[in-house]
Structures are given as structure tokens and as C-alpha cells.
PDB file of C-alpha atoms in Angstrom:
ATOM      1  CA  UNK W   1      19.734   4.726  -4.719  1.00 51.00           C
ATOM      2  CA  UNK W   2      20.780   4.772  -1.059  1.00 58.00           C
ATOM      3  CA  UNK W   3      21.903   8.383  -1.452  1.00 64.00           C
ATOM      4  CA  UNK W   4      18.478   9.307  -2.851  1.00 56.00           C
ATOM      5  CA  UNK W   5      16.816   7.538   0.069  1.00 55.00           C
ATOM      6  CA  UNK W   6      18.924   9.475   2.560  1.00 54.00           C
ATOM      7  CA  UNK W   7      18.260  12.764   0.781  1.00 61.00           C
ATOM      8  CA  UNK W   8      14.534  11.998   0.722  1.00 58.00           C
ATOM      9  CA  UNK W   9      14.572  11.163   4.429  1.00 60.00           C
ATOM     10  CA  UNK W  10      16.431  14.345   5.354  1.00 61.00           C
ATOM     11  CA  UNK W  11      14.142  16.460   3.167  1.00 63.00           C
ATOM     12  CA  UNK W  12      11.047  14.779   4.619  1.00 58.00           C
ATOM     13  CA  UNK W  13      12.193  15.347   8.199  1.00 61.00           C
ATOM     14  CA  UNK W  14      12.948  18.985   7.418  1.00 66.00           C
ATOM     15  CA  UNK W  15       9.498  19.460   5.902  1.00 63.00           C
ATOM     16  CA  UNK W  16       7.770  17.752   8.838  1.00 60.00           C
ATOM     17  CA  UNK W  17       9.718  19.852  11.333  1.00 65.00           C
ATOM     18  CA  UNK W  18       8.831  23.033   9.464  1.00 67.00           C
ATOM     19  CA  UNK W  19       5.138  22.113   9.471  1.00 66.00           C
ATOM     20  CA  UNK W  20       5.151  21.441  13.214  1.00 65.00           C
ATOM     21  CA  UNK W  21       6.991  24.688  13.962  1.00 61.00           C
ATOM     22  CA  UNK W  22       4.604  26.641  11.722  1.00 62.00           C
ATOM     23  CA  UNK W  23       1.490  25.285  13.440  1.00 61.00           C
ATOM     24  CA  UNK W  24       2.985  25.288  16.948  1.00 58.00           C
ATOM     25  CA  UNK W  25       3.471  22.379  19.327  1.00 62.00           C
ATOM     26  CA  UNK W  26       1.148  23.787  22.042  1.00 68.00           C
ATOM     27  CA  UNK W  27      -1.858  23.898  19.700  1.00 64.00           C
ATOM     28  CA  UNK W  28      -1.144  20.394  18.380  1.00 68.00           C
ATOM     29  CA  UNK W  29      -0.799  18.965  21.896  1.00 69.00           C
ATOM     30  CA  UNK W  30      -4.011  20.707  22.951  1.00 72.00           C
ATOM     31  CA  UNK W  31      -5.837  18.959  20.086  1.00 69.00           C
ATOM     32  CA  UNK W  32      -4.462  15.586  21.206  1.00 67.00           C
ATOM     33  CA  UNK W  33      -5.471  16.167  24.818  1.00 71.00           C
ATOM     34  CA  UNK W  34      -8.929  17.146  23.615  1.00 69.00           C
ATOM     35  CA  UNK W  35      -9.257  13.841  21.734  1.00 75.00           C
ATOM     36  CA  UNK W  36      -7.917  11.600  24.519  1.00 77.00           C
ATOM     37  CA  UNK W  37      -7.588   7.826  24.534  1.00 78.00           C
ATOM     38  CA  UNK W  38     -10.472   7.122  22.062  1.00 85.00           C
ATOM     39  CA  UNK W  39      -7.976   7.980  19.299  1.00 84.00           C
ATOM     40  CA  UNK W  40      -6.527   4.496  19.885  1.00 85.00           C
ATOM     41  CA  UNK W  41      -9.601   3.040  18.188  1.00 88.00           C
ATOM     42  CA  UNK W  42      -8.090   3.966  14.822  1.00 89.00           C
ATOM     43  CA  UNK W  43      -5.859   0.877  15.254  1.00 90.00           C
ATOM     44  CA  UNK W  44      -8.610  -1.779  15.144  1.00 91.00           C
ATOM     45  CA  UNK W  45     -10.344   0.252  12.424  1.00 91.00           C
ATOM     46  CA  UNK W  46      -7.225  -0.046  10.277  1.00 92.00           C
ATOM     47  CA  UNK W  47      -7.028  -3.781  10.994  1.00 93.00           C
ATOM     48  CA  UNK W  48     -10.556  -4.113   9.610  1.00 93.00           C
ATOM     49  CA  UNK W  49      -9.541  -2.538   6.295  1.00 94.00           C
ATOM     50  CA  UNK W  50      -6.449  -4.771   6.202  1.00 94.00           C
ATOM     51  CA  UNK W  51      -8.733  -7.792   6.664  1.00 95.00           C
ATOM     52  CA  UNK W  52     -10.700  -6.741   3.582  1.00 95.00           C
ATOM     53  CA  UNK W  53      -7.487  -6.342   1.578  1.00 94.00           C
ATOM     54  CA  UNK W  54      -6.344  -9.759   2.790  1.00 94.00           C
ATOM     55  CA  UNK W  55      -9.648 -11.308   1.771  1.00 95.00           C
ATOM     56  CA  UNK W  56      -9.199  -9.846  -1.717  1.00 95.00           C
ATOM     57  CA  UNK W  57      -5.698 -11.328  -1.978  1.00 95.00           C
ATOM     58  CA  UNK W  58      -6.988 -14.677  -0.722  1.00 93.00           C
ATOM     59  CA  UNK W  59      -9.572 -14.716  -3.515  1.00 94.00           C
ATOM     60  CA  UNK W  60      -6.780 -14.301  -6.065  1.00 94.00           C
ATOM     61  CA  UNK W  61      -4.683 -16.968  -4.350  1.00 92.00           C
ATOM     62  CA  UNK W  62      -7.455 -19.581  -4.222  1.00 89.00           C
ATOM     63  CA  UNK W  63      -6.916 -21.054  -7.746  1.00 88.00           C
ATOM     64  CA  UNK W  64      -3.322 -21.844  -6.721  1.00 87.00           C
ATOM     65  CA  UNK W  65      -4.128 -22.805  -3.112  1.00 84.00           C
ATOM     66  CA  UNK W  66      -7.388 -24.825  -3.315  1.00 80.00           C
ATOM     67  CA  UNK W  67      -6.824 -26.451   0.086  1.00 80.00           C
ATOM     68  CA  UNK W  68      -6.448 -23.023   1.743  1.00 81.00           C
ATOM     69  CA  UNK W  69      -3.022 -23.784   3.235  1.00 79.00           C
ATOM     70  CA  UNK W  70      -2.619 -20.043   3.783  1.00 84.00           C
ATOM     71  CA  UNK W  71      -5.330 -19.178   6.304  1.00 88.00           C
ATOM     72  CA  UNK W  72      -6.865 -15.735   6.869  1.00 90.00           C
ATOM     73  CA  UNK W  73      -4.863 -14.939  10.022  1.00 93.00           C
ATOM     74  CA  UNK W  74      -1.594 -15.925   8.362  1.00 94.00           C
ATOM     75  CA  UNK W  75      -2.362 -13.784   5.306  1.00 94.00           C
ATOM     76  CA  UNK W  76      -3.454 -10.903   7.558  1.00 95.00           C
ATOM     77  CA  UNK W  77      -0.036 -11.020   9.200  1.00 95.00           C
ATOM     78  CA  UNK W  78       1.690 -11.135   5.804  1.00 95.00           C
ATOM     79  CA  UNK W  79      -0.482  -8.234   4.615  1.00 94.00           C
ATOM     80  CA  UNK W  80       0.415  -6.202   7.715  1.00 95.00           C
ATOM     81  CA  UNK W  81       4.123  -6.805   7.079  1.00 95.00           C
ATOM     82  CA  UNK W  82       3.685  -5.866   3.399  1.00 93.00           C
ATOM     83  CA  UNK W  83       2.081  -2.557   4.339  1.00 91.00           C
ATOM     84  CA  UNK W  84       4.704  -1.847   6.997  1.00 91.00           C
ATOM     85  CA  UNK W  85       7.553  -2.416   4.534  1.00 90.00           C
ATOM     86  CA  UNK W  86       5.929  -0.196   1.896  1.00 86.00           C
ATOM     87  CA  UNK W  87       4.999   2.577   4.325  1.00 84.00           C
ATOM     88  CA  UNK W  88       7.973   2.660   6.682  1.00 82.00           C
ATOM     89  CA  UNK W  89      10.992   1.538   4.654  1.00 79.00           C
ATOM     90  CA  UNK W  90      12.702   3.145   1.615  1.00 70.00           C
ATOM     91  CA  UNK W  91      11.584   0.525  -0.910  1.00 63.00           C
ATOM     92  CA  UNK W  92       9.866   2.670  -3.585  1.00 58.00           C
ATOM     93  CA  UNK W  93       6.441   1.184  -2.873  1.00 59.00           C
ATOM     94  CA  UNK W  94       7.064  -2.358  -4.174  1.00 67.00           C
ATOM     95  CA  UNK W  95       9.371  -3.925  -1.579  1.00 80.00           C
ATOM     96  CA  UNK W  96       6.394  -4.981   0.500  1.00 86.00           C
ATOM     97  CA  UNK W  97       5.102  -7.157  -2.331  1.00 89.00           C
ATOM     98  CA  UNK W  98       8.478  -8.929  -2.625  1.00 87.00           C
ATOM     99  CA  UNK W  99       8.548  -9.528   1.135  1.00 91.00           C
ATOM    100  CA  UNK W 100       4.931 -10.710   1.002  1.00 91.00           C
ATOM    101  CA  UNK W 101       5.722 -13.354  -1.607  1.00 90.00           C
ATOM    102  CA  UNK W 102       8.697 -14.531   0.429  1.00 89.00           C
ATOM    103  CA  UNK W 103       6.641 -14.850   3.619  1.00 93.00           C
ATOM    104  CA  UNK W 104       3.672 -16.488   1.892  1.00 92.00           C
ATOM    105  CA  UNK W 105       6.040 -19.223   0.692  1.00 89.00           C
ATOM    106  CA  UNK W 106       6.019 -20.483   4.285  1.00 90.00           C
ATOM    107  CA  UNK W 107       2.586 -21.955   3.474  1.00 90.00           C
ATOM    108  CA  UNK W 108       2.482 -21.940  -0.354  1.00 90.00           C
ATOM    109  CA  UNK W 109       5.801 -23.043  -1.898  1.00 87.00           C
ATOM    110  CA  UNK W 110       4.776 -22.122  -5.470  1.00 87.00           C
ATOM    111  CA  UNK W 111       6.649 -18.838  -5.916  1.00 87.00           C
ATOM    112  CA  UNK W 112       5.411 -18.317  -9.476  1.00 89.00           C
ATOM    113  CA  UNK W 113       1.746 -18.611  -8.481  1.00 90.00           C
ATOM    114  CA  UNK W 114       2.287 -16.307  -5.515  1.00 91.00           C
ATOM    115  CA  UNK W 115       3.960 -13.719  -7.730  1.00 90.00           C
ATOM    116  CA  UNK W 116       1.081 -13.925 -10.231  1.00 92.00           C
ATOM    117  CA  UNK W 117      -1.504 -13.292  -7.501  1.00 93.00           C
ATOM    118  CA  UNK W 118       0.444 -10.287  -6.190  1.00 92.00           C
ATOM    119  CA  UNK W 119       0.950  -8.792  -9.668  1.00 92.00           C
ATOM    120  CA  UNK W 120      -2.772  -9.016 -10.444  1.00 94.00           C
ATOM    121  CA  UNK W 121      -3.598  -7.665  -6.979  1.00 94.00           C
ATOM    122  CA  UNK W 122      -1.310  -4.661  -7.530  1.00 91.00           C
ATOM    123  CA  UNK W 123      -2.933  -3.923 -10.910  1.00 91.00           C
ATOM    124  CA  UNK W 124      -6.412  -4.139  -9.345  1.00 93.00           C
ATOM    125  CA  UNK W 125      -5.270  -1.863  -6.522  1.00 91.00           C
ATOM    126  CA  UNK W 126      -4.079   0.743  -9.029  1.00 89.00           C
ATOM    127  CA  UNK W 127      -7.523   0.773 -10.678  1.00 90.00           C
ATOM    128  CA  UNK W 128      -9.246   1.097  -7.296  1.00 91.00           C
ATOM    129  CA  UNK W 129      -6.917   3.942  -6.285  1.00 90.00           C
ATOM    130  CA  UNK W 130      -7.760   5.849  -9.467  1.00 88.00           C
ATOM    131  CA  UNK W 131     -11.499   5.431  -8.831  1.00 89.00           C
ATOM    132  CA  UNK W 132     -11.173   6.427  -5.190  1.00 91.00           C
ATOM    133  CA  UNK W 133      -8.895   9.407  -5.841  1.00 87.00           C
ATOM    134  CA  UNK W 134     -11.031  10.564  -8.774  1.00 85.00           C
ATOM    135  CA  UNK W 135     -14.060  10.625  -6.488  1.00 87.00           C
ATOM    136  CA  UNK W 136     -12.012  12.609  -3.970  1.00 86.00           C
ATOM    137  CA  UNK W 137     -11.049  15.188  -6.598  1.00 83.00           C
ATOM    138  CA  UNK W 138     -14.701  15.709  -7.558  1.00 82.00           C
ATOM    139  CA  UNK W 139     -15.828  16.062  -3.937  1.00 84.00           C
ATOM    140  CA  UNK W 140     -12.987  18.387  -2.930  1.00 83.00           C
ATOM    141  CA  UNK W 141     -13.511  20.572  -6.004  1.00 78.00           C
ATOM    142  CA  UNK W 142     -17.118  20.982  -4.873  1.00 78.00           C
ATOM    143  CA  UNK W 143     -16.182  21.644  -1.235  1.00 78.00           C
ATOM    144  CA  UNK W 144     -13.352  24.050  -2.031  1.00 70.00           C
ATOM    145  CA  UNK W 145     -15.105  25.852  -4.898  1.00 59.00           C
ATOM    146  CA  UNK W 146     -12.704  24.521  -7.533  1.00 52.00           C
ATOM    147  CA  UNK W 147      -9.394  25.698  -6.075  1.00 59.00           C
ATOM    148  CA  UNK W 148      -6.375  25.217  -8.307  1.00 60.00           C
ATOM    149  CA  UNK W 149      -4.571  22.707  -6.050  1.00 60.00           C
ATOM    150  CA  UNK W 150      -7.432  20.226  -6.425  1.00 66.00           C
ATOM    151  CA  UNK W 151      -7.468  20.438 -10.209  1.00 66.00           C
ATOM    152  CA  UNK W 152      -3.698  19.982 -10.293  1.00 70.00           C
ATOM    153  CA  UNK W 153      -4.130  16.632  -8.531  1.00 68.00           C
ATOM    154  CA  UNK W 154      -6.977  15.744 -10.895  1.00 69.00           C
ATOM    155  CA  UNK W 155      -4.910  16.630 -13.959  1.00 72.00           C
ATOM    156  CA  UNK W 156      -1.963  14.602 -12.638  1.00 70.00           C
ATOM    157  CA  UNK W 157      -4.221  11.574 -12.157  1.00 71.00           C
ATOM    158  CA  UNK W 158      -5.621  11.952 -15.662  1.00 74.00           C
ATOM    159  CA  UNK W 159      -2.222  12.403 -17.301  1.00 73.00           C
ATOM    160  CA  UNK W 160      -0.740   9.388 -15.507  1.00 75.00           C
ATOM    161  CA  UNK W 161      -3.689   7.096 -16.328  1.00 76.00           C
ATOM    162  CA  UNK W 162      -2.242   5.764 -19.641  1.00 79.00           C
ATOM    163  CA  UNK W 163       0.683   4.154 -17.792  1.00 79.00           C
ATOM    164  CA  UNK W 164      -1.342   1.717 -15.627  1.00 79.00           C
ATOM    165  CA  UNK W 165      -3.687   1.067 -18.567  1.00 82.00           C
ATOM    166  CA  UNK W 166      -0.677   0.153 -20.702  1.00 84.00           C
ATOM    167  CA  UNK W 167       0.670  -2.090 -17.940  1.00 82.00           C
ATOM    168  CA  UNK W 168      -2.743  -3.785 -17.628  1.00 80.00           C
ATOM    169  CA  UNK W 169      -2.960  -4.367 -21.393  1.00 84.00           C
ATOM    170  CA  UNK W 170       0.617  -5.644 -21.606  1.00 84.00           C
ATOM    171  CA  UNK W 171       0.204  -8.120 -18.750  1.00 84.00           C
ATOM    172  CA  UNK W 172      -3.243  -9.222 -19.951  1.00 81.00           C
ATOM    173  CA  UNK W 173      -2.481  -9.723 -23.651  1.00 82.00           C
ATOM    174  CA  UNK W 174       1.306  -9.827 -23.908  1.00 79.00           C
ATOM    175  CA  UNK W 175       4.021 -12.030 -22.431  1.00 79.00           C
ATOM    176  CA  UNK W 176       6.226  -9.540 -20.550  1.00 80.00           C
ATOM    177  CA  UNK W 177       7.734 -12.004 -18.098  1.00 81.00           C
ATOM    178  CA  UNK W 178       8.707 -14.513 -20.783  1.00 79.00           C
ATOM    179  CA  UNK W 179      10.442 -11.628 -22.557  1.00 81.00           C
ATOM    180  CA  UNK W 180      12.100 -10.633 -19.266  1.00 77.00           C
ATOM    181  CA  UNK W 181      13.352 -14.200 -18.799  1.00 73.00           C
ATOM    182  CA  UNK W 182      14.881 -14.264 -22.288  1.00 77.00           C
ATOM    183  CA  UNK W 183      16.473 -10.861 -21.725  1.00 76.00           C
ATOM    184  CA  UNK W 184      17.936 -11.934 -18.361  1.00 66.00           C
ATOM    185  CA  UNK W 185      19.223 -15.162 -19.922  1.00 67.00           C
ATOM    186  CA  UNK W 186      21.153 -13.262 -22.591  1.00 70.00           C
ATOM    187  CA  UNK W 187      22.406 -10.605 -20.172  1.00 68.00           C
ATOM    188  CA  UNK W 188      23.275 -12.705 -17.111  1.00 61.00           C
ATOM    189  CA  UNK W 189      23.869 -16.200 -18.496  1.00 63.00           C
ATOM    190  CA  UNK W 190      22.027 -19.488 -17.839  1.00 61.00           C
ATOM    191  CA  UNK W 191      23.732 -20.173 -14.481  1.00 59.00           C
ATOM    192  CA  UNK W 192      22.751 -16.893 -12.850  1.00 57.00           C
ATOM    193  CA  UNK W 193      20.663 -17.367  -9.689  1.00 59.00           C
ATOM    194  CA  UNK W 194      17.973 -14.922 -10.846  1.00 53.00           C
ATOM    195  CA  UNK W 195      17.573 -16.719 -14.184  1.00 53.00           C
ATOM    196  CA  UNK W 196      17.351 -20.122 -12.490  1.00 57.00           C
ATOM    197  CA  UNK W 197      14.422 -18.935 -10.345  1.00 65.00           C
ATOM    198  CA  UNK W 198      12.565 -17.043 -13.099  1.00 67.00           C
ATOM    199  CA  UNK W 199       9.868 -18.984 -14.975  1.00 78.00           C
ATOM    200  CA  UNK W 200       8.516 -16.211 -17.154  1.00 80.00           C
ATOM    201  CA  UNK W 201       6.340 -18.408 -19.390  1.00 86.00           C
ATOM    202  CA  UNK W 202       4.501 -19.979 -16.462  1.00 88.00           C
ATOM    203  CA  UNK W 203       4.180 -16.624 -14.685  1.00 89.00           C
ATOM    204  CA  UNK W 204       2.489 -15.136 -17.767  1.00 89.00           C
ATOM    205  CA  UNK W 205       0.205 -18.187 -17.921  1.00 90.00           C
ATOM    206  CA  UNK W 206      -0.796 -17.868 -14.239  1.00 91.00           C
ATOM    207  CA  UNK W 207      -1.572 -14.169 -14.673  1.00 91.00           C
ATOM    208  CA  UNK W 208      -3.700 -14.855 -17.758  1.00 91.00           C
ATOM    209  CA  UNK W 209      -5.538 -17.550 -15.819  1.00 91.00           C
ATOM    210  CA  UNK W 210      -6.478 -15.011 -13.156  1.00 92.00           C
ATOM    211  CA  UNK W 211      -7.484 -12.432 -15.762  1.00 91.00           C
ATOM    212  CA  UNK W 212      -9.845 -15.005 -17.207  1.00 89.00           C
ATOM    213  CA  UNK W 213     -11.781 -15.291 -13.926  1.00 91.00           C
ATOM    214  CA  UNK W 214     -13.853 -12.137 -14.249  1.00 91.00           C
ATOM    215  CA  UNK W 215     -16.107 -12.837 -11.282  1.00 93.00           C
ATOM    216  CA  UNK W 216     -13.139 -13.380  -8.990  1.00 94.00           C
ATOM    217  CA  UNK W 217     -11.513 -10.162 -10.204  1.00 94.00           C
ATOM    218  CA  UNK W 218     -14.732  -8.213  -9.652  1.00 95.00           C
ATOM    219  CA  UNK W 219     -15.152  -9.538  -6.100  1.00 96.00           C
ATOM    220  CA  UNK W 220     -11.521  -8.822  -5.229  1.00 95.00           C
ATOM    221  CA  UNK W 221     -11.720  -5.310  -6.687  1.00 94.00           C
ATOM    222  CA  UNK W 222     -14.973  -4.672  -4.804  1.00 95.00           C
ATOM    223  CA  UNK W 223     -13.359  -5.685  -1.506  1.00 96.00           C
ATOM    224  CA  UNK W 224     -10.416  -3.369  -2.185  1.00 95.00           C
ATOM    225  CA  UNK W 225     -12.712  -0.452  -2.956  1.00 94.00           C
ATOM    226  CA  UNK W 226     -14.726  -1.172   0.204  1.00 94.00           C
ATOM    227  CA  UNK W 227     -11.462  -1.155   2.161  1.00 94.00           C
ATOM    228  CA  UNK W 228     -10.601   2.308   0.839  1.00 92.00           C
ATOM    229  CA  UNK W 229     -14.097   3.602   1.539  1.00 91.00           C
ATOM    230  CA  UNK W 230     -14.015   2.272   5.103  1.00 91.00           C
ATOM    231  CA  UNK W 231     -10.584   3.871   5.451  1.00 88.00           C
ATOM    232  CA  UNK W 232     -12.234   7.291   5.513  1.00 92.00           C
ATOM    233  CA  UNK W 233     -13.557   6.390   8.980  1.00 92.00           C
ATOM    234  CA  UNK W 234     -10.092   7.123  10.389  1.00 90.00           C
ATOM    235  CA  UNK W 235     -10.151  10.659   9.012  1.00 92.00           C
ATOM    236  CA  UNK W 236     -13.787  11.335   9.962  1.00 93.00           C
ATOM    237  CA  UNK W 237     -13.447   9.841  13.453  1.00 93.00           C
ATOM    238  CA  UNK W 238     -10.113  11.457  14.288  1.00 91.00           C
ATOM    239  CA  UNK W 239     -11.281  14.918  13.196  1.00 91.00           C
ATOM    240  CA  UNK W 240     -14.422  14.550  15.316  1.00 90.00           C
ATOM    241  CA  UNK W 241     -12.313  13.708  18.375  1.00 90.00           C
ATOM    242  CA  UNK W 242      -9.795  16.463  17.631  1.00 88.00           C
ATOM    243  CA  UNK W 243     -12.574  19.040  17.815  1.00 84.00           C
ATOM    244  CA  UNK W 244     -13.350  19.746  14.167  1.00 85.00           C
ATOM    245  CA  UNK W 245     -15.971  17.287  12.844  1.00 89.00           C
ATOM    246  CA  UNK W 246     -16.479  17.140   9.085  1.00 91.00           C
ATOM    247  CA  UNK W 247     -19.009  15.501   6.802  1.00 91.00           C
ATOM    248  CA  UNK W 248     -18.402  12.059   5.319  1.00 92.00           C
ATOM    249  CA  UNK W 249     -17.857  13.526   1.799  1.00 90.00           C
ATOM    250  CA  UNK W 250     -15.260  15.922   3.211  1.00 91.00           C
ATOM    251  CA  UNK W 251     -13.493  13.065   5.030  1.00 93.00           C
ATOM    252  CA  UNK W 252     -13.515  11.040   1.826  1.00 93.00           C
ATOM    253  CA  UNK W 253     -12.050  13.931  -0.163  1.00 90.00           C
ATOM    254  CA  UNK W 254      -9.257  14.494   2.380  1.00 91.00           C
ATOM    255  CA  UNK W 255      -8.399  10.799   2.543  1.00 91.00           C
ATOM    256  CA  UNK W 256      -8.524  10.246  -1.221  1.00 90.00           C
ATOM    257  CA  UNK W 257      -6.346  13.224  -2.127  1.00 87.00           C
ATOM    258  CA  UNK W 258      -3.867  12.338   0.618  1.00 88.00           C
ATOM    259  CA  UNK W 259      -3.658   8.809  -0.800  1.00 86.00           C
ATOM    260  CA  UNK W 260      -3.079  10.216  -4.285  1.00 82.00           C
ATOM    261  CA  UNK W 261      -0.238  12.425  -3.052  1.00 81.00           C
ATOM    262  CA  UNK W 262       1.280   9.612  -0.992  1.00 79.00           C
ATOM    263  CA  UNK W 263       1.353   7.225  -3.946  1.00 76.00           C
ATOM    264  CA  UNK W 264       2.811   9.911  -6.206  1.00 71.00           C
ATOM    265  CA  UNK W 265       5.651  10.530  -3.739  1.00 68.00           C
ATOM    266  CA  UNK W 266       6.703   6.883  -3.424  1.00 63.00           C
ATOM    267  CA  UNK W 267      10.383   7.833  -3.812  1.00 64.00           C
ATOM    268  CA  UNK W 268      10.337   9.666  -0.464  1.00 68.00           C
ATOM    269  CA  UNK W 269      10.971   7.061   2.273  1.00 66.00           C
ATOM    270  CA  UNK W 270       7.758   6.478   4.244  1.00 65.00           C
ATOM    271  CA  UNK W 271       6.292   9.551   2.534  1.00 68.00           C
ATOM    272  CA  UNK W 272       7.882  11.453   5.405  1.00 69.00           C
ATOM    273  CA  UNK W 273       6.766  15.058   5.447  1.00 73.00           C
ATOM    274  CA  UNK W 274       4.896  14.691   2.151  1.00 77.00           C
ATOM    275  CA  UNK W 275       1.990  12.814   3.724  1.00 82.00           C
ATOM    276  CA  UNK W 276       1.749  15.359   6.529  1.00 82.00           C
ATOM    277  CA  UNK W 277       1.845  18.265   4.076  1.00 84.00           C
ATOM    278  CA  UNK W 278      -0.894  16.638   1.979  1.00 84.00           C
ATOM    279  CA  UNK W 279      -3.150  16.072   4.991  1.00 86.00           C
ATOM    280  CA  UNK W 280      -2.574  19.665   6.102  1.00 84.00           C
ATOM    281  CA  UNK W 281      -3.282  21.124   2.648  1.00 83.00           C
ATOM    282  CA  UNK W 282      -6.412  19.133   1.833  1.00 86.00           C
ATOM    283  CA  UNK W 283      -7.827  19.359   5.346  1.00 87.00           C
ATOM    284  CA  UNK W 284      -7.504  23.140   5.242  1.00 85.00           C
ATOM    285  CA  UNK W 285      -9.207  23.195   1.844  1.00 84.00           C
ATOM    286  CA  UNK W 286     -12.088  21.364   3.546  1.00 84.00           C
ATOM    287  CA  UNK W 287     -12.229  24.049   6.213  1.00 84.00           C
ATOM    288  CA  UNK W 288     -10.213  22.383   8.998  1.00 86.00           C
ATOM    289  CA  UNK W 289      -7.858  24.525  11.092  1.00 81.00           C
ATOM    290  CA  UNK W 290      -4.124  24.079  10.594  1.00 77.00           C
ATOM    291  CA  UNK W 291      -3.292  22.736  14.072  1.00 83.00           C
ATOM    292  CA  UNK W 292      -6.131  20.188  13.905  1.00 85.00           C
ATOM    293  CA  UNK W 293      -5.162  19.182  10.367  1.00 85.00           C
ATOM    294  CA  UNK W 294      -1.551  18.560  11.373  1.00 84.00           C
ATOM    295  CA  UNK W 295      -2.768  16.654  14.440  1.00 87.00           C
ATOM    296  CA  UNK W 296      -4.727  14.406  12.070  1.00 89.00           C
ATOM    297  CA  UNK W 297      -1.569  13.852  10.027  1.00 86.00           C
ATOM    298  CA  UNK W 298       0.333  12.864  13.162  1.00 86.00           C
ATOM    299  CA  UNK W 299      -2.465  10.487  14.169  1.00 88.00           C
ATOM    300  CA  UNK W 300      -2.079   8.751  10.812  1.00 88.00           C
ATOM    301  CA  UNK W 301       1.698   8.596  11.244  1.00 86.00           C
ATOM    302  CA  UNK W 302       1.462   7.198  14.765  1.00 87.00           C
ATOM    303  CA  UNK W 303      -1.048   4.593  13.618  1.00 89.00           C
ATOM    304  CA  UNK W 304       1.388   3.496  10.909  1.00 87.00           C
ATOM    305  CA  UNK W 305       4.157   3.174  13.492  1.00 87.00           C
ATOM    306  CA  UNK W 306       1.977   1.400  16.078  1.00 90.00           C
ATOM    307  CA  UNK W 307       0.976  -1.294  13.580  1.00 92.00           C
ATOM    308  CA  UNK W 308       4.041  -1.257  11.374  1.00 90.00           C
ATOM    309  CA  UNK W 309       6.905  -1.506  13.862  1.00 92.00           C
ATOM    310  CA  UNK W 310       5.639  -4.734  15.519  1.00 94.00           C
ATOM    311  CA  UNK W 311       4.983  -6.153  12.046  1.00 94.00           C
ATOM    312  CA  UNK W 312       8.544  -5.377  10.933  1.00 93.00           C
ATOM    313  CA  UNK W 313       9.949  -6.898  14.134  1.00 95.00           C
ATOM    314  CA  UNK W 314       7.910 -10.077  13.621  1.00 95.00           C
ATOM    315  CA  UNK W 315       9.197 -10.300  10.044  1.00 94.00           C
ATOM    316  CA  UNK W 316      12.797  -9.997  11.226  1.00 93.00           C
ATOM    317  CA  UNK W 317      12.168 -12.663  13.869  1.00 93.00           C
ATOM    318  CA  UNK W 318      10.874 -15.049  11.195  1.00 92.00           C
ATOM    319  CA  UNK W 319      13.857 -14.282   8.955  1.00 89.00           C
ATOM    320  CA  UNK W 320      16.247 -14.938  11.880  1.00 89.00           C
ATOM    321  CA  UNK W 321      14.603 -18.311  12.496  1.00 87.00           C
ATOM    322  CA  UNK W 322      14.932 -19.134   8.809  1.00 82.00           C
ATOM    323  CA  UNK W 323      18.606 -18.255   8.908  1.00 81.00           C
ATOM    324  CA  UNK W 324      19.221 -20.477  11.930  1.00 80.00           C
ATOM    325  CA  UNK W 325      17.284 -23.338  10.334  1.00 76.00           C
ATOM    326  CA  UNK W 326      19.316 -23.091   7.120  1.00 69.00           C
ATOM    327  CA  UNK W 327      22.573 -23.228   9.086  1.00 58.00           C
ATOM    328  CA  UNK W 328      25.860 -21.491   8.296  1.00 52.00           C
ATOM    329  CA  UNK W 329      26.666 -20.804   4.665  1.00 44.00           C
ATOM    330  CA  UNK W 330      29.798 -22.682   3.557  1.00 38.00           C
TER     331      UNK W 330
END
């Protein structure tokens, strides 16, 4: 797995370098100088969408945290760390959720309930992503007069749809985690650390409890969709500053198809190179020049680093404090 991560990183860096060389550094720098310091406003704009995502997670946590021990600012920090882990580290898109559960245990010690809320949140997010990306395919097909690249993305979304639907049905009506616990018990033995911490029956019960709260699910899903829709502001605003304004539908199409490509390439660490290539491709389909399109991609990458690196450092600081508090392992 580490070898694949290294290969993905090297390939991503090579692709990113090739894109920059092809478009030319002088033109990219000229676009940045044209935009100036107002580009920094993409940072608070991203924090706003993270606040909406955090609010959605808090809604799912409430049945297990009725006294609201985990406040909004604490969960916003956890959510920022989750995103940073998923976007900047080679964790195949799910490591952030594991880290999020671990950090949330600082305020909510019930690991099973936390895991249930995150699992349901991930399933809701998948549905929202399909809706958002499907809308992007329709809009881009209209803008780009039905070019083949757009329909390839649409076909890929359609063909992959049965997998999340199957996962949703299995988690909603089956007992996958109880089965996983029994399987781990037979494979690893009753004294294994993983088996001792896995309560599959209760985890299935907590998930089913959340699935039974339809109003809560609808509100959480609505907040997630609103977060994605507000996320197009970054694309629209940055392109306006970079000297090539586009319509809101065009910004939505670029953002949605970039998100679809990014999620499909989760095996590439940080989506390095792939995200930039997707932004370049779909921006050009919407009529944006290559140097401006790549500048937009770099704006997105720098925003991820500006928010993600401090989040990762804060996470490591918390983990170091935990290690000191636990004392040396004998």
C-alpha cells in the first residue's frame, strides 16, 4: 500500500509539473498578480461551507449527545482536521473519518455512537455528491454542446451508482457490523484488541436508530447539499478575480465535475495532479483559457494547504499531549 502511495505521489507530481510547463509559469503568475490579495477571501468562504458540514454532523450526533458536550467550534475543528487528512494525506479518502472519531472522543467517549454518526454522514454525503455531480454533468453538457468527456463522467457516475445504493440498503436493513464482529472473532480470536473494541450489534442498532429519524436525515442532507452549492462561490469568485468571469451555472459545472473526478481518484494521495488536470479540462470546456484554468486549480490547492496544514499540526499537537498524559508504555 505504501508503494502504491509513493507511485501515486510521484505520478501526481509529474502530471502537475507537466501541466504547469505546458501552460507556462509567466502566464500563471500574471493571472495571480491580476487577482491580487482578494484571492485570500476563499479561505473564510471555505470555512463557511465547513460550518454547514459540521452542523449536519452535529444533527446526526445529537441523539447520542443530548447535552451537546461537543460544541460547534470543537466539531468545526474536528471537521477541518478530517478534511485535511482526507485531502492531504494518502489515506484513500476514509482516514479522516477515523481521525475524526478519535478526536471527537475527547468530548463524547461513546466510540460506537460516534462511529454510527460518521457512517450515516458518509452515506448521506455520497448521495449529495451524486446529486451535485449529476447536476454538473447536465449543465456542462449544455455549456459544452455535449462533448464526449462530459458524458464519460456522467456514464461513470451512473455505472457506479449501484454500489452506494447497495451499501445504503445493507447498512439500513442488514447487520453488516455484527457480521464483521463475528468474522473478526473467528479470524483473530477473542483476545485481539480490535475484537475487544468492536461492538457490531450495538453499532448496527445505532445506525438503524439514525435511519429511523427521517426529518433529521433530511435536514442533515439539505445542509450538506447547501454546503456543496455554496462551494461553487470559490470557483466563480476566483475566476472573476483571475480575469475570466463565468456564469454561476458554469462555475457549478466546473466545481461539480472536479469533485466527481477527485472522489474517483481517491487512491492518488491528495489527488495530486488529478485535481489540477480536472479543473483545467472542465474549465476549458466552459470556455476558460488554459493559464487561467490552471491558476484556478492552484488557488484550490493553496487553499487546501492554507487550511489543512495548520489543522494537521493541531491534530499532531493534541496527539502528542495525549501521549504525554498516558505516560510511557511498559
